[in-house]
PDB file of C-alpha atoms and ligand atoms in Angstrom:
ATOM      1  CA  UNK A   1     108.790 112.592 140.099  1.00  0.00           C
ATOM      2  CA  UNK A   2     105.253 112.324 138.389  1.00  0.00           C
ATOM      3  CA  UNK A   3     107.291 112.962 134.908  1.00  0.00           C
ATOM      4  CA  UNK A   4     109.724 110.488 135.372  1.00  0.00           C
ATOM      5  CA  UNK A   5     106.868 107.877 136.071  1.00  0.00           C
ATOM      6  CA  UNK A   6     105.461 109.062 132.733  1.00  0.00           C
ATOM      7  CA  UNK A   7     108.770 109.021 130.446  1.00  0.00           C
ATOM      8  CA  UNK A   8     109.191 105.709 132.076  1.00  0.00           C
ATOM      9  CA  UNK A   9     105.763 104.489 131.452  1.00  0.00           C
ATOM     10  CA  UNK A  10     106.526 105.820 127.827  1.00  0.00           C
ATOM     11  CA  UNK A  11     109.493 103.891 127.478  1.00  0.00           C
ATOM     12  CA  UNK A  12     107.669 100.888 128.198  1.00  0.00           C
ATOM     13  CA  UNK A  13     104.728 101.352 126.039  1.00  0.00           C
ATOM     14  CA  UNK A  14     107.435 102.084 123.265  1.00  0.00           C
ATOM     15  CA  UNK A  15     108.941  98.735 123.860  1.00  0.00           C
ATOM     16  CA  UNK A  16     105.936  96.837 123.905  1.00  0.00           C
ATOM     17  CA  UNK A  17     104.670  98.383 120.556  1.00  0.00           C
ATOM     18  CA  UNK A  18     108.174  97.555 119.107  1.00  0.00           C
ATOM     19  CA  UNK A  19     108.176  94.198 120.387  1.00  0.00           C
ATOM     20  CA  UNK A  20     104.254  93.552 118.828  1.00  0.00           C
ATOM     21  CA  UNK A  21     104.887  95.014 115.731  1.00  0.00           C
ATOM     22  CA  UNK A  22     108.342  93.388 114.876  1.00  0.00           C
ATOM     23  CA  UNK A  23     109.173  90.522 117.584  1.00  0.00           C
ATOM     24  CA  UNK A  24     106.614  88.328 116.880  1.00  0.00           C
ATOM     25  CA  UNK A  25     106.958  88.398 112.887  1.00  0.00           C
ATOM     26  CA  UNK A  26     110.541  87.881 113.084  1.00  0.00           C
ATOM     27  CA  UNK A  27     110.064  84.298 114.399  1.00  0.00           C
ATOM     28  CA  UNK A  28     112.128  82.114 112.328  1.00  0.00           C
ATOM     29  CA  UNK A  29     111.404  78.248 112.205  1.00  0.00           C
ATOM     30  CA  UNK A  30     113.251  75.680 110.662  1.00  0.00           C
ATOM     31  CA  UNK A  31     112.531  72.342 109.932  1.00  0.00           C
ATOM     32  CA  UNK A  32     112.310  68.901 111.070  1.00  0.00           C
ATOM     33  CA  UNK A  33     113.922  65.844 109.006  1.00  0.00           C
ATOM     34  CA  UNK A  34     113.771  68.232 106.050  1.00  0.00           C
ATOM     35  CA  UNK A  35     110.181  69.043 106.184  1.00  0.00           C
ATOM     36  CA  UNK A  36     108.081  71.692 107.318  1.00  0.00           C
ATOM     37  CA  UNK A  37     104.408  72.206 107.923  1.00  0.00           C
ATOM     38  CA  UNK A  38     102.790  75.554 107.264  1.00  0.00           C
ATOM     39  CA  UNK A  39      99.536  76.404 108.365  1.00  0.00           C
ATOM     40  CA  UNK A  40      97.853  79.202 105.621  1.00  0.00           C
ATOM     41  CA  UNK A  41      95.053  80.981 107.767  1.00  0.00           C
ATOM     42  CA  UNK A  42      95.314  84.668 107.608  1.00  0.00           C
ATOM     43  CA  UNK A  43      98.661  84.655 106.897  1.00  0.00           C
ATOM     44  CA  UNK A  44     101.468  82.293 106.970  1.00  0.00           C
ATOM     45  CA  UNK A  45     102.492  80.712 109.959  1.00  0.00           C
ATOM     46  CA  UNK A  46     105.113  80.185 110.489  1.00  0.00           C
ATOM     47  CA  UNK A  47     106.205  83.160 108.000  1.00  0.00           C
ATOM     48  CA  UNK A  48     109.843  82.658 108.250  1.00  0.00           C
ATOM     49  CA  UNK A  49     111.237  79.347 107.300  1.00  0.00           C
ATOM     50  CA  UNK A  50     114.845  78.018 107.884  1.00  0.00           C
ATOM     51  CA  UNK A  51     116.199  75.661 105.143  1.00  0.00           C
ATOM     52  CA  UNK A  52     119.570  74.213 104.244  1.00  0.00           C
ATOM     53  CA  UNK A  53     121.281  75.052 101.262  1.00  0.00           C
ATOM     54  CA  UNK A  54     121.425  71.929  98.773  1.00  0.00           C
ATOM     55  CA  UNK A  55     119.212  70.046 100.849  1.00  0.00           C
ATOM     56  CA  UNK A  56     115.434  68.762  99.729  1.00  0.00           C
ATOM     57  CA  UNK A  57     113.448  70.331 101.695  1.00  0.00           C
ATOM     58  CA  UNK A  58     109.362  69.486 102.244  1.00  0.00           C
ATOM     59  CA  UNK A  59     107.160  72.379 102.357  1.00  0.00           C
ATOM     60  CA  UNK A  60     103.659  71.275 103.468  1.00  0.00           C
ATOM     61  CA  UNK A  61     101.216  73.823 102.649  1.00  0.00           C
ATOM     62  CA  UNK A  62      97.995  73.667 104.381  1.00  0.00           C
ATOM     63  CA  UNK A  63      95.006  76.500 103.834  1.00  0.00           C
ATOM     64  CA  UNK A  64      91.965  76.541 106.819  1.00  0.00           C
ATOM     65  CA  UNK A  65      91.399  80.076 105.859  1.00  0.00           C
ATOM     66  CA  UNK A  66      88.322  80.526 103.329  1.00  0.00           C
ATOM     67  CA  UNK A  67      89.311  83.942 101.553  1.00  0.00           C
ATOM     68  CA  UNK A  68      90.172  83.159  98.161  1.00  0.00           C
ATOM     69  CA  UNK A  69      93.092  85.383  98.063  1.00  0.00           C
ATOM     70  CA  UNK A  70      95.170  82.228  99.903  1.00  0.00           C
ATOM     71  CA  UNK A  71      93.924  80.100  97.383  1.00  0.00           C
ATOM     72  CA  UNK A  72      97.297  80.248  95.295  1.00  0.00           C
ATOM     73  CA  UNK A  73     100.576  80.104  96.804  1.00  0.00           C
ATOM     74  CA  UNK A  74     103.726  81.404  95.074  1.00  0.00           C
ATOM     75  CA  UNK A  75     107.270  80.899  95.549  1.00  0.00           C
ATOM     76  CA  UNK A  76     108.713  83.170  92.129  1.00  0.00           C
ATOM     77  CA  UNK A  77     112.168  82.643  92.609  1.00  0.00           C
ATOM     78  CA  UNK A  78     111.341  78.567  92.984  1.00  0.00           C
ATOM     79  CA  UNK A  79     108.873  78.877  90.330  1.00  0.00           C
ATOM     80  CA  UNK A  80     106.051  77.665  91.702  1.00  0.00           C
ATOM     81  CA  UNK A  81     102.636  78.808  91.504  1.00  0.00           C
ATOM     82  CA  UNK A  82     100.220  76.301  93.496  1.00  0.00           C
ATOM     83  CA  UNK A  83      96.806  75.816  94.046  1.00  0.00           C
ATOM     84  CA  UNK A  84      95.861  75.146  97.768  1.00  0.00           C
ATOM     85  CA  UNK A  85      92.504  73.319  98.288  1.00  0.00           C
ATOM     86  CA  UNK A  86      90.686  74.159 101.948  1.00  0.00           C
ATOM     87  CA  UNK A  87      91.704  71.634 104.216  1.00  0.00           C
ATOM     88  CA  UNK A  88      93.768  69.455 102.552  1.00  0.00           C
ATOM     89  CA  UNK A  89      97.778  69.304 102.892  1.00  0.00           C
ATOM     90  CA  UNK A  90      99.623  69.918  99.377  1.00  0.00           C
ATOM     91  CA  UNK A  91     103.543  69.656  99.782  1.00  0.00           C
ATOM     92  CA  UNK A  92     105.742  71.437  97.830  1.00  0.00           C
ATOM     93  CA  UNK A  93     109.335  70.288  97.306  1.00  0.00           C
ATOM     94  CA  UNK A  94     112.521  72.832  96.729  1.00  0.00           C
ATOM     95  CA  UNK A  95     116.592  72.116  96.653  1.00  0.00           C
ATOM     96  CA  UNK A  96     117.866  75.302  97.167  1.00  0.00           C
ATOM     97  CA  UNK A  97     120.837  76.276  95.322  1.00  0.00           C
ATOM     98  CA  UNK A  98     121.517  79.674  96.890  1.00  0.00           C
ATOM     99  CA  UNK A  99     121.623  81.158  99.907  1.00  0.00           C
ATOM    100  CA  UNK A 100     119.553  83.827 100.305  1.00  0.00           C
ATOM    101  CA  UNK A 101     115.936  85.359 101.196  1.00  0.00           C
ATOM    102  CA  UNK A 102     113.087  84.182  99.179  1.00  0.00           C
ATOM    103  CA  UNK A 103     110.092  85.453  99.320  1.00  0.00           C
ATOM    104  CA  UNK A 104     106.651  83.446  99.420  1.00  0.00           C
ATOM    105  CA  UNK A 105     103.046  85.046  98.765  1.00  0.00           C
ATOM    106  CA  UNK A 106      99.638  84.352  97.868  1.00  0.00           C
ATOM    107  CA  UNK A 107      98.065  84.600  93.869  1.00  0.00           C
ATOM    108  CA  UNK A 108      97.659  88.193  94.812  1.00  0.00           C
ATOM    109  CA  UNK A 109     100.757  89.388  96.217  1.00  0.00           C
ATOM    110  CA  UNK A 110      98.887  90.619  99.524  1.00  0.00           C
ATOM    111  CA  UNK A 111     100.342  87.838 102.243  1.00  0.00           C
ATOM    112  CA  UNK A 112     103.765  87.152 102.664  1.00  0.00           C
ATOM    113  CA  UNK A 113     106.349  84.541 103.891  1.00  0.00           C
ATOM    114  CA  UNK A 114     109.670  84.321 103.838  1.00  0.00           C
ATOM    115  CA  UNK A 115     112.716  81.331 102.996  1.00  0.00           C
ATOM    116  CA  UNK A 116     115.793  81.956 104.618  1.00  0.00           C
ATOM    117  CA  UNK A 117     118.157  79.160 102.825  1.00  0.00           C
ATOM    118  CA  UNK A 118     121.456  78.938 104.493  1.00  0.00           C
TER     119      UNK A 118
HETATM  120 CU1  LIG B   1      96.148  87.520  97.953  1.00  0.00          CU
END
């Protein structure tokens, strides 16, 4: 009895790791009359971003997060490399072509984000 209380327990403990570790990052977000706000504080949130294939889409870029290393965002496959002043909304526009994954990170390659054009 006592070890099935444990496996279970162990199960659980599994699940919740799995679900902390991957669940949450995972969270996909798409946008709103073609435009979406991202906050850049520790990180990009949200880090996954819907967009629509052929479709302007408004990517509104805003750093609260002092560490230099967010300074610069950069979307290589978009080719853009932007400068992100503290506090102030900069918005980047993209027509996707492709569908695909596309990746977004900071001047130093450390933070990521991610577009999911479909
Ligand atoms: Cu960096």
């Amino acid at each position: 009895m006592e070890k099935l209380v444990i496996t279970s327990l162990g199960l659980v403990m599994v699940g919740f790791i799995y679900w902390f570790f991957f669940g949450k990052r995972e969270e996909v977000v798409g946008t709103e009359n073609g435009k979406i706000h991202i906050l850049v504080d520790g990180g990009y949130k949200p880090g996954n971003i819907k967009v629509k294939k052929n479709i302007e889409t408004e990517l509104v870029f805003k750093r609260t997060d002092q560490n230099s290393c967010l300074e610069e965002v950069v979307i290589p496959d978009f080719k853009i490399s932007q400068y992100l002043p503290m506090n102030e909304p900069v918005s980047i526009k993209i027509t996707p072509k492709n569908k695909g994954e596309y990746d977004i990170h900071c001047g130093m390659n450390m933070f990521h984000g991610k577009i999911i054009v479909e």
